[in-house]
Amino acid sequence: AQSVSQHNHHVILSEAASLELGCNYSYGGTVNLFWYVQYPGQHLQLLLKYFSGDPLVKGIKGFEAEFIKSKFSFNLRKPSVQWSDTAEYFCAVNGDTGFQKLVFGTGTRLLVSP
Amino acid sequence: NAGVTQTPKFQVLKTGQSMTLQCAQDMNHEYMSWYRQDPGMGLRLIHYSVGAGITDQGEVPNGYNVSRSTTEDFPLRLLSAAPSQTSVYFCASSHSTGGVGQPQHFGDGTRLSIL
């Protein structure tokens, strides 16, 4: 069975600080990896996704993530955060099961102070 | 294009009551899913559907029923509400073409409280 671990439950940063949120998954086959963001009071939105090819994926709003297959990791990064990045971030994975059966991590709450 | 529309946005129920959470999408997506979001637990899949007339159970299906009579609609029914079903419910949809990696589109959620 697939599982996703996000070890940072709460992260507090000042504006302009760099961000890295950890995501590790457990699945032996081919995976598709996603990062979703949920701004306060809103629904989940896709930040970026990895299917295949270049393991460094660039998403919206300056976010990027690197797929490291040997470490089963898909960490999210941003060089300089803004107050508007305050949100909850979810890593998700689905394997080659033929359906969009996403398995989500427990989420990381990011608070960026101005 | 409204995307994924969920109604109601908020609901309070008494234990034992039944209700239906509505979900509709206008993107002609084949796949639709229901998740519940609880603090510290992320999103967990309740039920999903790969097309009209086809549904299956997810990770936490007990206490919930679904049906998919049309491509657009995927209602979630609580048969006899329990306090443990207090949660935020999200409906999501996606295309099936292009393989399993299609990103899901989420609705705004329904915040449900069971007293």
PDB file of C-alpha atoms in Angstrom:
ATOM      1  CA  ALA A   1       0.000   0.000   0.000  1.00  0.00           C
ATOM      2  CA  GLN A   2       1.108   3.504  -0.725  1.00  0.00           C
ATOM      3  CA  SER A   3       1.825   5.962   2.066  1.00  0.00           C
ATOM      4  CA  VAL A   4       3.138   9.498   2.281  1.00  0.00           C
ATOM      5  CA  SER A   5       5.024  11.093   5.167  1.00  0.00           C
ATOM      6  CA  GLN A   6       5.348  14.793   5.766  1.00  0.00           C
ATOM      7  CA  HIS A   7       7.537  15.181   8.802  1.00  0.00           C
ATOM      8  CA  ASN A   8       7.140  18.930   9.280  1.00  0.00           C
ATOM      9  CA  HIS A   9       3.681  19.578  10.663  1.00  0.00           C
ATOM     10  CA  HIS A  10       4.168  23.268  11.346  1.00  0.00           C
ATOM     11  CA  VAL A  11       6.760  25.615   9.866  1.00  0.00           C
ATOM     12  CA  ILE A  12       7.167  29.281  10.732  1.00  0.00           C
ATOM     13  CA  LEU A  13       9.355  31.490   8.555  1.00  0.00           C
ATOM     14  CA  SER A  14      10.018  35.146   8.045  1.00  0.00           C
ATOM     15  CA  GLU A  15       9.471  36.712   4.658  1.00  0.00           C
ATOM     16  CA  ALA A  16      12.390  36.188   2.256  1.00  0.00           C
ATOM     17  CA  ALA A  17      13.532  33.041   4.062  1.00  0.00           C
ATOM     18  CA  SER A  18      14.056  29.896   2.030  1.00  0.00           C
ATOM     19  CA  LEU A  19      11.623  27.023   2.315  1.00  0.00           C
ATOM     20  CA  GLU A  20      12.013  23.285   2.073  1.00  0.00           C
ATOM     21  CA  LEU A  21       9.186  20.940   3.015  1.00  0.00           C
ATOM     22  CA  GLY A  22       9.925  17.254   3.215  1.00  0.00           C
ATOM     23  CA  CYS A  23       7.879  14.515   1.588  1.00  0.00           C
ATOM     24  CA  ASN A  24       8.703  10.822   1.561  1.00  0.00           C
ATOM     25  CA  TYR A  25       6.571   8.139   0.028  1.00  0.00           C
ATOM     26  CA  SER A  26       6.360   4.414   0.222  1.00  0.00           C
ATOM     27  CA  TYR A  27       5.571   2.566  -2.987  1.00  0.00           C
ATOM     28  CA  GLY A  28       7.573   0.089  -4.989  1.00  0.00           C
ATOM     29  CA  GLY A  29       6.339   0.842  -8.489  1.00  0.00           C
ATOM     30  CA  THR A  30       6.096   3.809 -10.799  1.00  0.00           C
ATOM     31  CA  VAL A  31       4.660   6.830  -9.044  1.00  0.00           C
ATOM     32  CA  ASN A  32       3.150  10.149  -9.900  1.00  0.00           C
ATOM     33  CA  LEU A  33       3.830  12.842  -7.321  1.00  0.00           C
ATOM     34  CA  PHE A  34       1.983  16.032  -6.524  1.00  0.00           C
ATOM     35  CA  TRP A  35       2.118  19.001  -4.229  1.00  0.00           C
ATOM     36  CA  TYR A  36      -1.161  20.730  -3.449  1.00  0.00           C
ATOM     37  CA  VAL A  37      -1.655  23.963  -1.531  1.00  0.00           C
ATOM     38  CA  GLN A  38      -4.662  25.011   0.509  1.00  0.00           C
ATOM     39  CA  TYR A  39      -4.878  28.705   1.337  1.00  0.00           C
ATOM     40  CA  PRO A  40      -6.964  29.624   4.386  1.00  0.00           C
ATOM     41  CA  GLY A  41     -10.636  28.991   3.699  1.00  0.00           C
ATOM     42  CA  GLN A  42     -10.036  27.736   0.182  1.00  0.00           C
ATOM     43  CA  HIS A  43      -9.961  24.433  -1.632  1.00  0.00           C
ATOM     44  CA  LEU A  44      -6.846  22.534  -2.636  1.00  0.00           C
ATOM     45  CA  GLN A  45      -4.985  23.747  -5.680  1.00  0.00           C
ATOM     46  CA  LEU A  46      -2.261  21.995  -7.613  1.00  0.00           C
ATOM     47  CA  LEU A  47       1.208  23.517  -7.140  1.00  0.00           C
ATOM     48  CA  LEU A  48       3.193  21.108  -9.259  1.00  0.00           C
ATOM     49  CA  LYS A  49       3.371  17.513 -10.387  1.00  0.00           C
ATOM     50  CA  TYR A  50       5.928  14.930 -11.439  1.00  0.00           C
ATOM     51  CA  PHE A  51       5.139  12.147 -13.890  1.00  0.00           C
ATOM     52  CA  SER A  52       8.445  11.356 -15.566  1.00  0.00           C
ATOM     53  CA  GLY A  53      11.512  12.978 -17.105  1.00  0.00           C
ATOM     54  CA  ASP A  54      13.430  15.795 -15.437  1.00  0.00           C
ATOM     55  CA  PRO A  55      13.306  15.132 -11.688  1.00  0.00           C
ATOM     56  CA  LEU A  56      13.387  18.851 -10.946  1.00  0.00           C
ATOM     57  CA  VAL A  57       9.868  20.135 -11.436  1.00  0.00           C
ATOM     58  CA  LYS A  58       8.880  23.778 -11.487  1.00  0.00           C
ATOM     59  CA  GLY A  59       5.413  24.815 -10.439  1.00  0.00           C
ATOM     60  CA  ILE A  60       3.413  27.955  -9.951  1.00  0.00           C
ATOM     61  CA  LYS A  61       4.342  30.907  -7.733  1.00  0.00           C
ATOM     62  CA  GLY A  62       8.067  30.118  -7.751  1.00  0.00           C
ATOM     63  CA  PHE A  63       7.801  26.678  -6.163  1.00  0.00           C
ATOM     64  CA  GLU A  64       9.826  23.719  -7.295  1.00  0.00           C
ATOM     65  CA  ALA A  65      10.274  20.137  -6.176  1.00  0.00           C
ATOM     66  CA  GLU A  66      12.907  17.501  -6.745  1.00  0.00           C
ATOM     67  CA  PHE A  67      12.131  13.835  -7.166  1.00  0.00           C
ATOM     68  CA  ILE A  68      14.923  11.676  -5.745  1.00  0.00           C
ATOM     69  CA  LYS A  69      13.995   8.112  -6.538  1.00  0.00           C
ATOM     70  CA  SER A  70      16.737   6.546  -4.403  1.00  0.00           C
ATOM     71  CA  LYS A  71      15.449   8.402  -1.355  1.00  0.00           C
ATOM     72  CA  PHE A  72      11.728   8.044  -2.173  1.00  0.00           C
ATOM     73  CA  SER A  73      11.489  11.776  -1.660  1.00  0.00           C
ATOM     74  CA  PHE A  74       9.770  14.701  -3.351  1.00  0.00           C
ATOM     75  CA  ASN A  75      10.687  17.780  -1.329  1.00  0.00           C
ATOM     76  CA  LEU A  76       9.122  21.147  -2.049  1.00  0.00           C
ATOM     77  CA  ARG A  77      11.306  24.253  -2.195  1.00  0.00           C
ATOM     78  CA  LYS A  78      11.032  27.982  -2.650  1.00  0.00           C
ATOM     79  CA  PRO A  79      14.051  30.289  -2.464  1.00  0.00           C
ATOM     80  CA  SER A  80      12.249  33.238  -0.887  1.00  0.00           C
ATOM     81  CA  VAL A  81       8.823  32.963   0.722  1.00  0.00           C
ATOM     82  CA  GLN A  82       6.211  35.689   0.901  1.00  0.00           C
ATOM     83  CA  TRP A  83       3.495  36.379   3.436  1.00  0.00           C
ATOM     84  CA  SER A  84       0.977  35.211   0.803  1.00  0.00           C
ATOM     85  CA  ASP A  85       2.535  31.725   0.908  1.00  0.00           C
ATOM     86  CA  THR A  86       0.929  31.151   4.306  1.00  0.00           C
ATOM     87  CA  ALA A  87      -1.096  28.004   3.692  1.00  0.00           C
ATOM     88  CA  GLU A  88      -1.209  24.285   4.243  1.00  0.00           C
ATOM     89  CA  TYR A  89       0.810  22.161   1.848  1.00  0.00           C
ATOM     90  CA  PHE A  90       0.014  18.562   0.992  1.00  0.00           C
ATOM     91  CA  CYS A  91       2.197  16.044  -0.758  1.00  0.00           C
ATOM     92  CA  ALA A  92       0.324  13.295  -2.606  1.00  0.00           C
ATOM     93  CA  VAL A  93       1.208  10.207  -4.565  1.00  0.00           C
ATOM     94  CA  ASN A  94      -0.564   7.743  -6.792  1.00  0.00           C
ATOM     95  CA  GLY A  95       0.924   4.631  -8.200  1.00  0.00           C
ATOM     96  CA  ASP A  96       0.337   2.910 -11.509  1.00  0.00           C
ATOM     97  CA  THR A  97      -2.973   1.445 -10.370  1.00  0.00           C
ATOM     98  CA  GLY A  98      -5.040   2.798 -13.235  1.00  0.00           C
ATOM     99  CA  PHE A  99      -7.000   5.236 -11.126  1.00  0.00           C
ATOM    100  CA  GLN A 100      -6.545   8.621  -9.547  1.00  0.00           C
ATOM    101  CA  LYS A 101      -6.384   7.097  -6.093  1.00  0.00           C
ATOM    102  CA  LEU A 102      -4.348   9.815  -4.516  1.00  0.00           C
ATOM    103  CA  VAL A 103      -2.801   9.159  -1.137  1.00  0.00           C
ATOM    104  CA  PHE A 104      -2.139  12.361   0.769  1.00  0.00           C
ATOM    105  CA  GLY A 105       0.330  13.218   3.459  1.00  0.00           C
ATOM    106  CA  THR A 106      -0.932  14.782   6.670  1.00  0.00           C
ATOM    107  CA  GLY A 107       0.012  18.256   5.513  1.00  0.00           C
ATOM    108  CA  THR A 108       2.398  20.991   6.625  1.00  0.00           C
ATOM    109  CA  ARG A 109       1.073  24.295   7.900  1.00  0.00           C
ATOM    110  CA  LEU A 110       3.321  27.141   6.813  1.00  0.00           C
ATOM    111  CA  LEU A 111       3.089  30.505   8.512  1.00  0.00           C
ATOM    112  CA  VAL A 112       5.101  33.321   6.971  1.00  0.00           C
ATOM    113  CA  SER A 113       5.466  36.364   9.147  1.00  0.00           C
ATOM    114  CA  PRO A 114       5.875  39.764   7.464  1.00  0.00           C
TER     115      PRO A 114
ATOM    116  CA  ASN B   1     -16.866  27.005 -16.409  1.00  0.00           C
ATOM    117  CA  ALA B   2     -17.736  26.584 -12.748  1.00  0.00           C
ATOM    118  CA  GLY B   3     -15.349  23.664 -12.110  1.00  0.00           C
ATOM    119  CA  VAL B   4     -16.345  21.515  -9.145  1.00  0.00           C
ATOM    120  CA  THR B   5     -19.320  22.806  -7.174  1.00  0.00           C
ATOM    121  CA  GLN B   6     -20.183  21.506  -3.715  1.00  0.00           C
ATOM    122  CA  THR B   7     -23.321  22.245  -1.727  1.00  0.00           C
ATOM    123  CA  PRO B   8     -23.952  23.046   1.023  1.00  0.00           C
ATOM    124  CA  LYS B   9     -20.862  24.870   2.280  1.00  0.00           C
ATOM    125  CA  PHE B  10     -21.811  24.385   5.923  1.00  0.00           C
ATOM    126  CA  GLN B  11     -24.165  21.987   7.656  1.00  0.00           C
ATOM    127  CA  VAL B  12     -24.969  21.037  11.237  1.00  0.00           C
ATOM    128  CA  LEU B  13     -26.712  17.734  11.897  1.00  0.00           C
ATOM    129  CA  LYS B  14     -27.903  15.839  14.893  1.00  0.00           C
ATOM    130  CA  THR B  15     -26.676  12.312  15.531  1.00  0.00           C
ATOM    131  CA  GLY B  16     -28.766   9.848  13.559  1.00  0.00           C
ATOM    132  CA  GLN B  17     -29.929  12.260  10.883  1.00  0.00           C
ATOM    133  CA  SER B  18     -29.233  11.559   7.241  1.00  0.00           C
ATOM    134  CA  MET B  19     -28.214  13.972   4.536  1.00  0.00           C
ATOM    135  CA  THR B  20     -26.701  14.206   1.079  1.00  0.00           C
ATOM    136  CA  LEU B  21     -23.697  16.280   0.132  1.00  0.00           C
ATOM    137  CA  GLN B  22     -23.922  17.381  -3.468  1.00  0.00           C
ATOM    138  CA  CYS B  23     -21.056  17.541  -5.940  1.00  0.00           C
ATOM    139  CA  ALA B  24     -21.266  18.578  -9.582  1.00  0.00           C
ATOM    140  CA  GLN B  25     -18.602  19.224 -12.191  1.00  0.00           C
ATOM    141  CA  ASP B  26     -18.935  20.752 -15.637  1.00  0.00           C
ATOM    142  CA  MET B  27     -15.589  19.666 -17.099  1.00  0.00           C
ATOM    143  CA  ASN B  28     -16.786  16.300 -18.419  1.00  0.00           C
ATOM    144  CA  HIS B  29     -14.366  14.521 -16.115  1.00  0.00           C
ATOM    145  CA  GLU B  30     -14.655  10.777 -15.895  1.00  0.00           C
ATOM    146  CA  TYR B  31     -13.173  10.396 -12.422  1.00  0.00           C
ATOM    147  CA  MET B  32     -14.796  11.795  -9.306  1.00  0.00           C
ATOM    148  CA  SER B  33     -13.884  11.272  -5.666  1.00  0.00           C
ATOM    149  CA  TRP B  34     -14.902  12.212  -2.162  1.00  0.00           C
ATOM    150  CA  TYR B  35     -12.340  12.933   0.535  1.00  0.00           C
ATOM    151  CA  ARG B  36     -12.638  13.930   4.145  1.00  0.00           C
ATOM    152  CA  GLN B  37     -10.094  16.225   5.745  1.00  0.00           C
ATOM    153  CA  ASP B  38      -9.410  15.942   9.453  1.00  0.00           C
ATOM    154  CA  PRO B  39      -6.763  17.781  11.500  1.00  0.00           C
ATOM    155  CA  GLY B  40      -3.455  15.955  11.505  1.00  0.00           C
ATOM    156  CA  MET B  41      -4.697  13.285   9.106  1.00  0.00           C
ATOM    157  CA  GLY B  42      -4.584  14.955   5.722  1.00  0.00           C
ATOM    158  CA  LEU B  43      -7.181  13.913   3.172  1.00  0.00           C
ATOM    159  CA  ARG B  44      -8.578  10.420   3.142  1.00  0.00           C
ATOM    160  CA  LEU B  45     -10.474   8.886   0.255  1.00  0.00           C
ATOM    161  CA  ILE B  46     -14.057   7.871   1.060  1.00  0.00           C
ATOM    162  CA  HIS B  47     -15.479   6.700  -2.285  1.00  0.00           C
ATOM    163  CA  TYR B  48     -14.613   7.204  -5.903  1.00  0.00           C
ATOM    164  CA  SER B  49     -16.089   6.694  -9.342  1.00  0.00           C
ATOM    165  CA  VAL B  50     -14.378   6.019 -12.668  1.00  0.00           C
ATOM    166  CA  GLY B  51     -17.482   6.818 -14.697  1.00  0.00           C
ATOM    167  CA  ALA B  52     -21.255   6.928 -14.674  1.00  0.00           C
ATOM    168  CA  GLY B  53     -22.672   3.826 -13.058  1.00  0.00           C
ATOM    169  CA  ILE B  54     -19.360   2.746 -11.526  1.00  0.00           C
ATOM    170  CA  THR B  55     -18.352   3.406  -7.929  1.00  0.00           C
ATOM    171  CA  ASP B  56     -15.944   1.848  -5.473  1.00  0.00           C
ATOM    172  CA  GLN B  57     -14.797   2.218  -1.907  1.00  0.00           C
ATOM    173  CA  GLY B  58     -11.814   4.199  -0.786  1.00  0.00           C
ATOM    174  CA  GLU B  59      -9.921   4.156   2.476  1.00  0.00           C
ATOM    175  CA  VAL B  60     -12.750   5.169   4.848  1.00  0.00           C
ATOM    176  CA  PRO B  61     -16.111   4.197   3.259  1.00  0.00           C
ATOM    177  CA  ASN B  62     -18.082   3.113   6.329  1.00  0.00           C
ATOM    178  CA  GLY B  63     -21.182   5.185   7.008  1.00  0.00           C
ATOM    179  CA  TYR B  64     -21.260   6.695   3.524  1.00  0.00           C
ATOM    180  CA  ASN B  65     -22.983   5.801   0.253  1.00  0.00           C
ATOM    181  CA  VAL B  66     -22.460   7.144  -3.235  1.00  0.00           C
ATOM    182  CA  SER B  67     -24.001   6.815  -6.645  1.00  0.00           C
ATOM    183  CA  ARG B  68     -23.033   8.092 -10.081  1.00  0.00           C
ATOM    184  CA  SER B  69     -26.061   8.236 -12.349  1.00  0.00           C
ATOM    185  CA  THR B  70     -24.579  10.973 -14.547  1.00  0.00           C
ATOM    186  CA  THR B  71     -21.086  12.090 -15.494  1.00  0.00           C
ATOM    187  CA  GLU B  72     -21.657  15.462 -13.842  1.00  0.00           C
ATOM    188  CA  ASP B  73     -22.977  14.506 -10.398  1.00  0.00           C
ATOM    189  CA  PHE B  74     -21.513  12.464  -7.562  1.00  0.00           C
ATOM    190  CA  PRO B  75     -23.552  12.858  -4.350  1.00  0.00           C
ATOM    191  CA  LEU B  76     -22.312  11.559  -1.008  1.00  0.00           C
ATOM    192  CA  ARG B  77     -24.925  10.267   1.419  1.00  0.00           C
ATOM    193  CA  LEU B  78     -24.568   9.982   5.163  1.00  0.00           C
ATOM    194  CA  LEU B  79     -26.988   7.286   6.214  1.00  0.00           C
ATOM    195  CA  SER B  80     -27.074   7.932   9.974  1.00  0.00           C
ATOM    196  CA  ALA B  81     -24.776  10.754  11.029  1.00  0.00           C
ATOM    197  CA  ALA B  82     -22.322  10.156  13.855  1.00  0.00           C
ATOM    198  CA  PRO B  83     -20.070  12.666  15.670  1.00  0.00           C
ATOM    199  CA  SER B  84     -17.041  10.892  14.152  1.00  0.00           C
ATOM    200  CA  GLN B  85     -18.196  12.124  10.763  1.00  0.00           C
ATOM    201  CA  THR B  86     -17.640  15.728  11.753  1.00  0.00           C
ATOM    202  CA  SER B  87     -15.155  16.840   9.119  1.00  0.00           C
ATOM    203  CA  VAL B  88     -14.567  18.902   6.026  1.00  0.00           C
ATOM    204  CA  TYR B  89     -15.560  17.041   2.887  1.00  0.00           C
ATOM    205  CA  PHE B  90     -13.990  17.666  -0.487  1.00  0.00           C
ATOM    206  CA  CYS B  91     -15.165  16.451  -3.852  1.00  0.00           C
ATOM    207  CA  ALA B  92     -12.623  16.158  -6.656  1.00  0.00           C
ATOM    208  CA  SER B  93     -12.675  15.286 -10.343  1.00  0.00           C
ATOM    209  CA  SER B  94     -10.194  14.618 -13.107  1.00  0.00           C
ATOM    210  CA  HIS B  95      -9.882  13.326 -16.627  1.00  0.00           C
ATOM    211  CA  SER B  96      -8.961   9.744 -17.281  1.00  0.00           C
ATOM    212  CA  THR B  97      -7.063  10.376 -20.489  1.00  0.00           C
ATOM    213  CA  GLY B  98      -3.319  10.743 -20.325  1.00  0.00           C
ATOM    214  CA  GLY B  99      -2.812   8.043 -17.759  1.00  0.00           C
ATOM    215  CA  VAL B 100      -3.086   8.059 -14.000  1.00  0.00           C
ATOM    216  CA  GLY B 101      -1.210  11.292 -13.511  1.00  0.00           C
ATOM    217  CA  GLN B 102      -4.002  13.725 -14.263  1.00  0.00           C
ATOM    218  CA  PRO B 103      -4.260  16.327 -11.481  1.00  0.00           C
ATOM    219  CA  GLN B 104      -7.486  16.497  -9.570  1.00  0.00           C
ATOM    220  CA  HIS B 105      -9.707  19.558  -9.380  1.00  0.00           C
ATOM    221  CA  PHE B 106     -11.195  20.157  -5.955  1.00  0.00           C
ATOM    222  CA  GLY B 107     -14.412  21.786  -4.843  1.00  0.00           C
ATOM    223  CA  ASP B 108     -14.537  24.396  -2.070  1.00  0.00           C
ATOM    224  CA  GLY B 109     -15.534  21.835   0.543  1.00  0.00           C
ATOM    225  CA  THR B 110     -18.459  21.210   2.863  1.00  0.00           C
ATOM    226  CA  ARG B 111     -17.873  21.784   6.563  1.00  0.00           C
ATOM    227  CA  LEU B 112     -20.074  19.299   8.404  1.00  0.00           C
ATOM    228  CA  SER B 113     -20.663  19.209  12.168  1.00  0.00           C
ATOM    229  CA  ILE B 114     -22.516  16.377  13.867  1.00  0.00           C
ATOM    230  CA  LEU B 115     -23.854  17.119  17.329  1.00  0.00           C
TER     231      LEU B 115
END
